């Protein structure tokens, strides 16, 4: 409450959490977060409407037109339920493959047809016209990576053809194997130049002390330098609650005390 003006549910809006049985929606845990945030004037980032991972069992077993319909129904129902309460939605999460291919990630959703992503964005726009609609991914921070270029080309194509997209989320999970790239600001400004906002959506940086603080400073300065960089979300508050707890990647230690970062 003291340190943040925006909040994101780490797991509570995922497909398995909000639609555990087909057409039976459960919003209790997500509502607690949304109500807490809105009651204090904080914004909410919604995460996430369509994703190959964390699908409930019933969806994992679907394919083809039945899965396409179920996915669109999910997007519509969840975005409609939260209409007017979400600042930005991660409409589609992690749809591109890692490595040098620049291809889409294979998944049951991808196998419903290459247009599944734009279909999800159109459904989200119809359900909540006021929410900013984002494409969110990881390993898209380094401007030279094939995956970054592939997402950039998709967003450019969407803007050209009028597919409703407002923002790109860079997850920005950094560690020694995937460090803060020196061209990060170029990545942010290049996406922004397509006419979308850029948001840093899941920031964490493994390390400690001064070097960790320097990396955090670099990320923040890069965002501040790009007018359309409109938000920085850290992927947790205390190190001990992080999905990468052993890497102590967050801004507060296990006692909730501020770190140098
Ligand atoms: O994997 C790191 C992040 C990559 N980008 C998308 C994010 O949504 C993702 O977040 C992580 C959460 O931080 C984890 O907390 O996504 C994982 C998978 O959804 C989350 O892990 C899940 C476990 O898989 C569940 O077994 C567990 O019940 O966390 C749940 C709650 O602790």
CSV table of C-alpha atoms and ligand atoms in Angstrom, one decimal:
chain,number,residue,atom,x,y,z
A,1,UNK,CA,0.0,0.0,0.0
A,2,UNK,CA,2.9,2.4,0.7
A,3,UNK,CA,5.1,1.7,-2.2
A,4,UNK,CA,2.9,0.8,-5.3
A,5,UNK,CA,0.1,2.4,-7.3
A,6,UNK,CA,-0.7,-0.6,-9.5
A,7,UNK,CA,-1.1,-4.3,-8.7
A,8,UNK,CA,-1.1,-7.5,-10.8
A,9,UNK,CA,-2.5,-10.9,-9.6
A,10,UNK,CA,0.5,-13.3,-10.0
A,11,UNK,CA,-1.8,-16.4,-10.4
A,12,UNK,CA,-5.4,-15.5,-9.5
A,13,UNK,CA,-6.6,-14.4,-12.9
A,14,UNK,CA,-5.0,-17.3,-14.9
A,15,UNK,CA,-7.3,-19.6,-16.8
A,16,UNK,CA,-7.1,-22.5,-14.3
A,17,UNK,CA,-8.0,-20.1,-11.5
A,18,UNK,CA,-11.0,-18.3,-13.2
A,19,UNK,CA,-12.6,-21.2,-15.2
A,20,UNK,CA,-11.7,-24.4,-13.3
A,21,UNK,CA,-14.6,-26.2,-14.9
A,22,UNK,CA,-15.9,-25.2,-18.4
A,23,UNK,CA,-18.3,-22.3,-18.1
A,24,UNK,CA,-18.0,-22.3,-14.3
A,25,UNK,CA,-16.2,-19.1,-13.4
A,26,UNK,CA,-14.6,-18.4,-10.0
A,27,UNK,CA,-13.4,-14.9,-9.3
A,28,UNK,CA,-13.2,-14.9,-5.5
A,29,UNK,CA,-9.4,-14.7,-5.1
A,30,UNK,CA,-9.0,-12.3,-8.0
A,31,UNK,CA,-11.8,-10.1,-6.7
A,32,UNK,CA,-10.0,-9.7,-3.3
A,33,UNK,CA,-7.0,-8.3,-5.1
A,34,UNK,CA,-9.0,-6.1,-7.5
A,35,UNK,CA,-11.2,-4.7,-4.7
A,36,UNK,CA,-8.1,-4.0,-2.5
A,37,UNK,CA,-6.4,-2.2,-5.3
A,38,UNK,CA,-9.4,-0.1,-6.5
A,39,UNK,CA,-10.3,0.8,-3.0
A,40,UNK,CA,-7.0,2.4,-2.6
A,41,UNK,CA,-6.9,4.1,-6.0
A,42,UNK,CA,-4.4,1.7,-7.5
A,43,UNK,CA,-4.6,0.4,-11.0
A,44,UNK,CA,-4.9,-3.3,-11.9
A,45,UNK,CA,-3.0,-5.1,-14.6
A,46,UNK,CA,-5.0,-8.2,-15.6
A,47,UNK,CA,-2.9,-11.3,-16.2
A,48,UNK,CA,-3.8,-13.3,-18.3
A,49,UNK,CA,-6.6,-14.2,-20.6
A,50,UNK,CA,-5.1,-16.6,-23.1
A,51,UNK,CA,-2.0,-18.7,-22.5
A,52,UNK,CA,-0.7,-22.2,-23.4
A,53,UNK,CA,0.2,-22.8,-19.7
A,54,UNK,CA,-1.9,-23.0,-16.6
A,55,UNK,CA,-4.9,-24.2,-18.5
A,56,UNK,CA,-7.5,-26.1,-16.6
A,57,UNK,CA,-7.7,-29.9,-17.4
A,58,UNK,CA,-10.8,-29.5,-19.5
A,59,UNK,CA,-9.1,-27.0,-21.8
A,60,UNK,CA,-5.8,-29.0,-22.1
A,61,UNK,CA,-7.8,-31.8,-23.6
A,62,UNK,CA,-9.5,-29.7,-26.2
A,63,UNK,CA,-8.5,-28.8,-29.8
A,64,UNK,CA,-9.7,-27.3,-33.0
A,65,UNK,CA,-12.8,-25.3,-33.3
A,66,UNK,CA,-14.1,-26.4,-29.9
A,67,UNK,CA,-10.9,-25.0,-28.2
A,68,UNK,CA,-11.1,-21.8,-30.3
A,69,UNK,CA,-14.7,-21.2,-29.1
A,70,UNK,CA,-13.8,-22.1,-25.5
A,71,UNK,CA,-10.8,-19.7,-25.5
A,72,UNK,CA,-12.9,-16.9,-27.0
A,73,UNK,CA,-15.7,-17.5,-24.5
A,74,UNK,CA,-13.1,-17.4,-21.7
A,75,UNK,CA,-11.7,-14.1,-22.9
A,76,UNK,CA,-15.2,-12.6,-23.3
A,77,UNK,CA,-16.5,-13.8,-20.0
A,78,UNK,CA,-13.5,-12.7,-17.9
A,79,UNK,CA,-13.0,-9.4,-19.6
A,80,UNK,CA,-16.7,-8.6,-19.3
A,81,UNK,CA,-16.8,-9.5,-15.6
A,82,UNK,CA,-14.0,-7.1,-14.9
A,83,UNK,CA,-15.1,-4.4,-17.5
A,84,UNK,CA,-14.2,-1.0,-16.3
A,85,UNK,CA,-11.8,-2.2,-13.5
A,86,UNK,CA,-8.7,-3.2,-15.5
A,87,UNK,CA,-6.2,-0.7,-16.7
A,88,UNK,CA,-4.3,-3.1,-18.9
A,89,UNK,CA,-5.0,-6.8,-19.8
A,90,UNK,CA,-2.3,-9.2,-20.8
A,91,UNK,CA,-4.6,-10.6,-23.5
A,92,UNK,CA,-2.2,-13.2,-24.9
A,93,UNK,CA,0.9,-14.4,-23.0
A,94,UNK,CA,4.0,-16.1,-24.3
A,95,UNK,CA,2.9,-17.1,-27.8
A,96,UNK,CA,6.3,-17.1,-29.4
A,97,UNK,CA,9.0,-19.8,-29.3
A,98,UNK,CA,12.4,-19.3,-27.7
A,99,UNK,CA,15.6,-19.6,-29.8
A,100,UNK,CA,16.4,-18.4,-33.3
A,101,UNK,CA,13.4,-19.5,-35.2
A,102,UNK,CA,11.2,-16.5,-34.7
A,103,UNK,CA,8.2,-18.9,-34.9
A,104,UNK,CA,5.1,-19.1,-32.9
A,105,UNK,CA,5.2,-21.5,-29.9
A,106,UNK,CA,3.5,-24.8,-30.6
A,107,UNK,CA,0.5,-25.2,-28.4
A,108,UNK,CA,-3.1,-26.4,-28.5
A,109,UNK,CA,-4.1,-22.7,-29.1
A,110,UNK,CA,-1.6,-22.2,-31.9
A,111,UNK,CA,-2.9,-25.3,-33.6
A,112,UNK,CA,-6.4,-23.8,-33.8
A,113,UNK,CA,-5.0,-21.5,-36.4
A,114,UNK,CA,-2.4,-18.7,-36.7
A,115,UNK,CA,-5.2,-16.0,-36.2
A,116,UNK,CA,-5.9,-17.1,-32.6
A,117,UNK,CA,-4.0,-14.2,-31.2
A,118,UNK,CA,-5.9,-11.5,-33.1
A,119,UNK,CA,-9.2,-13.3,-32.4
A,120,UNK,CA,-8.4,-13.0,-28.7
A,121,UNK,CA,-7.6,-9.3,-29.0
A,122,UNK,CA,-10.8,-8.6,-30.9
A,123,UNK,CA,-12.9,-10.5,-28.3
A,124,UNK,CA,-11.2,-8.6,-25.4
A,125,UNK,CA,-11.8,-5.2,-27.1
A,126,UNK,CA,-15.5,-6.0,-27.6
A,127,UNK,CA,-15.8,-7.1,-23.9
A,128,UNK,CA,-14.0,-4.2,-22.3
A,129,UNK,CA,-13.4,-1.3,-24.7
A,130,UNK,CA,-11.8,0.8,-22.0
A,131,UNK,CA,-9.0,-1.5,-21.1
A,132,UNK,CA,-5.6,-1.3,-22.8
A,133,UNK,CA,-4.9,-4.6,-24.5
A,134,UNK,CA,-1.3,-6.0,-24.3
A,135,UNK,CA,0.7,-8.8,-25.8
A,136,UNK,CA,3.1,-10.1,-23.0
A,137,UNK,CA,6.2,-12.2,-23.3
A,138,UNK,CA,9.7,-13.0,-21.9
A,139,UNK,CA,13.1,-13.1,-23.7
A,140,UNK,CA,11.9,-10.2,-25.7
A,141,UNK,CA,14.1,-7.6,-23.9
A,142,UNK,CA,17.2,-7.9,-26.2
A,143,UNK,CA,16.5,-6.1,-29.4
A,144,UNK,CA,18.7,-8.4,-31.4
A,145,UNK,CA,17.0,-11.6,-30.4
A,146,UNK,CA,14.9,-13.4,-33.0
A,147,UNK,CA,12.0,-13.7,-30.5
A,148,UNK,CA,12.0,-9.9,-30.0
A,149,UNK,CA,11.9,-9.3,-33.7
A,150,UNK,CA,9.1,-11.8,-34.2
A,151,UNK,CA,6.9,-10.1,-31.6
A,152,UNK,CA,7.8,-6.7,-33.1
A,153,UNK,CA,6.8,-7.9,-36.6
A,154,UNK,CA,3.5,-9.2,-35.2
A,155,UNK,CA,2.7,-5.9,-33.5
A,156,UNK,CA,3.6,-4.0,-36.6
A,157,UNK,CA,1.3,-6.2,-38.7
A,158,UNK,CA,-1.5,-5.8,-36.1
A,159,UNK,CA,-1.2,-2.0,-36.2
A,160,UNK,CA,-1.2,-2.1,-40.0
A,161,UNK,CA,-4.3,-4.2,-40.2
A,162,UNK,CA,-6.2,-2.6,-37.4
A,163,UNK,CA,-6.1,-5.5,-35.0
A,164,UNK,CA,-6.9,-3.8,-31.6
A,165,UNK,CA,-3.6,-3.8,-29.6
A,166,UNK,CA,-2.5,-1.0,-27.3
A,167,UNK,CA,0.6,-2.2,-25.5
A,168,UNK,CA,3.4,-4.7,-25.4
A,169,UNK,CA,4.5,-6.2,-22.1
A,170,UNK,CA,8.2,-7.1,-21.6
A,171,UNK,CA,8.3,-9.5,-18.7
A,172,UNK,CA,12.0,-8.8,-18.0
A,173,UNK,CA,13.0,-11.7,-15.8
A,174,UNK,CA,16.8,-11.1,-15.6
A,175,UNK,CA,19.6,-13.3,-14.2
A,176,UNK,CA,23.1,-14.3,-15.1
A,177,UNK,CA,21.8,-16.5,-18.0
A,178,UNK,CA,19.5,-13.8,-19.3
A,179,UNK,CA,21.0,-10.5,-18.1
A,180,UNK,CA,19.7,-6.9,-18.5
A,181,UNK,CA,20.7,-6.1,-22.1
A,182,UNK,CA,22.5,-2.9,-23.0
A,183,UNK,CA,20.1,-2.3,-25.9
A,184,UNK,CA,17.0,-2.5,-23.6
A,185,UNK,CA,16.1,1.1,-24.2
A,186,UNK,CA,16.2,0.5,-28.0
A,187,UNK,CA,13.8,-2.3,-27.5
A,188,UNK,CA,11.4,-0.1,-25.5
A,189,UNK,CA,11.6,2.8,-28.0
A,190,UNK,CA,11.3,0.6,-31.0
A,191,UNK,CA,8.1,-1.0,-29.9
A,192,UNK,CA,6.8,2.4,-28.8
A,193,UNK,CA,7.5,3.8,-32.3
A,194,UNK,CA,4.9,1.3,-33.6
A,195,UNK,CA,2.2,3.3,-31.7
A,196,UNK,CA,1.8,1.1,-28.7
A,197,UNK,CA,2.6,1.6,-25.0
A,198,UNK,CA,5.3,-0.5,-23.5
A,199,UNK,CA,5.0,-1.9,-20.0
A,200,UNK,CA,7.6,-3.7,-18.0
A,201,UNK,CA,5.4,-6.4,-16.6
A,202,UNK,CA,7.2,-9.0,-14.5
A,203,UNK,CA,10.5,-7.4,-13.5
A,204,UNK,CA,12.9,-9.3,-11.3
A,205,UNK,CA,16.7,-9.2,-11.4
A,206,UNK,CA,18.6,-11.9,-9.5
A,207,UNK,CA,21.6,-10.7,-7.5
A,208,UNK,CA,22.2,-8.5,-4.5
A,209,UNK,CA,23.7,-5.2,-3.3
A,210,UNK,CA,25.1,-2.6,-5.6
A,211,UNK,CA,25.2,-4.6,-8.8
A,212,UNK,CA,21.5,-5.5,-8.4
A,213,UNK,CA,20.7,-1.9,-7.6
A,214,UNK,CA,22.5,-0.7,-10.7
A,215,UNK,CA,20.6,-3.1,-12.9
A,216,UNK,CA,17.3,-1.9,-11.4
A,217,UNK,CA,18.4,1.7,-11.9
A,218,UNK,CA,19.2,1.0,-15.6
A,219,UNK,CA,15.8,-0.5,-16.2
A,220,UNK,CA,13.9,2.3,-14.5
A,221,UNK,CA,16.0,5.0,-16.4
A,222,UNK,CA,15.3,3.3,-19.7
A,223,UNK,CA,11.6,3.3,-19.0
A,224,UNK,CA,11.7,6.9,-17.9
A,225,UNK,CA,13.5,7.8,-21.1
A,226,UNK,CA,10.7,6.4,-23.3
A,227,UNK,CA,7.5,8.5,-23.2
A,228,UNK,CA,5.3,5.5,-24.0
A,229,UNK,CA,6.8,3.3,-21.3
A,230,UNK,CA,3.8,3.5,-19.0
A,231,UNK,CA,4.5,1.2,-16.2
A,232,UNK,CA,6.9,-1.0,-14.2
A,233,UNK,CA,5.5,-4.1,-12.4
A,234,UNK,CA,7.9,-6.1,-10.2
A,235,UNK,CA,7.0,-9.8,-10.1
A,236,UNK,CA,6.5,-9.9,-6.3
A,237,UNK,CA,7.3,-7.8,-3.3
A,238,UNK,CA,9.4,-9.8,-0.9
A,239,UNK,CA,12.3,-12.0,-2.1
A,240,UNK,CA,10.9,-14.9,-0.1
A,241,UNK,CA,7.7,-14.8,-2.1
A,242,UNK,CA,9.3,-14.8,-5.5
A,243,UNK,CA,9.1,-17.6,-8.0
A,244,UNK,CA,12.9,-17.3,-8.0
A,245,UNK,CA,13.3,-16.8,-4.3
A,246,UNK,CA,16.8,-18.3,-4.3
A,247,UNK,CA,18.0,-15.5,-6.5
A,248,UNK,CA,16.7,-12.8,-4.2
A,249,UNK,CA,15.5,-10.8,-7.3
A,250,UNK,CA,13.1,-8.3,-5.8
A,251,UNK,CA,13.1,-4.9,-4.0
A,252,UNK,CA,12.3,-6.1,-0.4
A,253,UNK,CA,13.9,-8.8,1.6
A,254,UNK,CA,12.1,-11.5,3.5
A,255,UNK,CA,11.4,-9.2,6.4
A,256,UNK,CA,9.9,-6.6,4.1
A,257,UNK,CA,12.8,-4.3,4.4
A,258,UNK,CA,13.9,-2.2,1.5
A,259,UNK,CA,17.1,-3.4,-0.3
A,260,UNK,CA,19.6,-1.1,-2.0
A,261,UNK,CA,17.7,-1.7,-5.3
B,1,LIG,O1,7.1,-18.4,-14.5
B,1,LIG,C1,7.3,-17.1,-14.2
B,1,LIG,C2,6.3,-16.2,-14.9
B,1,LIG,C3,6.5,-16.1,-16.4
B,1,LIG,N1,5.6,-15.2,-17.1
B,1,LIG,C4,4.2,-15.5,-16.8
B,1,LIG,C5,3.9,-15.6,-15.3
B,1,LIG,O2,2.5,-15.9,-15.1
B,1,LIG,C6,4.8,-16.5,-14.6
B,1,LIG,O3,4.5,-16.5,-13.2
B,1,LIG,C7,4.6,-17.7,-12.5
B,1,LIG,C8,4.2,-17.5,-11.1
B,1,LIG,O4,5.2,-16.6,-10.5
B,1,LIG,C9,4.2,-18.8,-10.3
B,1,LIG,O5,3.7,-18.6,-8.9
B,1,LIG,O6,3.7,-18.6,-13.1
B,1,LIG,C10,3.8,-19.9,-12.5
B,1,LIG,C11,2.9,-20.8,-13.2
B,1,LIG,O7,1.6,-20.3,-13.3
B,1,LIG,C12,3.4,-19.8,-11.0
B,1,LIG,O8,3.6,-21.1,-10.4
B,1,LIG,C13,2.4,-21.6,-9.8
B,1,LIG,C14,2.7,-23.1,-9.6
B,1,LIG,O9,2.8,-23.7,-11.0
B,1,LIG,C15,1.5,-23.8,-9.0
B,1,LIG,O10,1.8,-25.1,-8.7
B,1,LIG,C16,1.3,-23.0,-7.6
B,1,LIG,O11,0.1,-23.6,-7.1
B,1,LIG,O12,2.2,-21.0,-8.5
B,1,LIG,C17,1.1,-21.5,-7.9
B,1,LIG,C18,0.8,-20.8,-6.6
B,1,LIG,O13,2.0,-20.8,-5.8
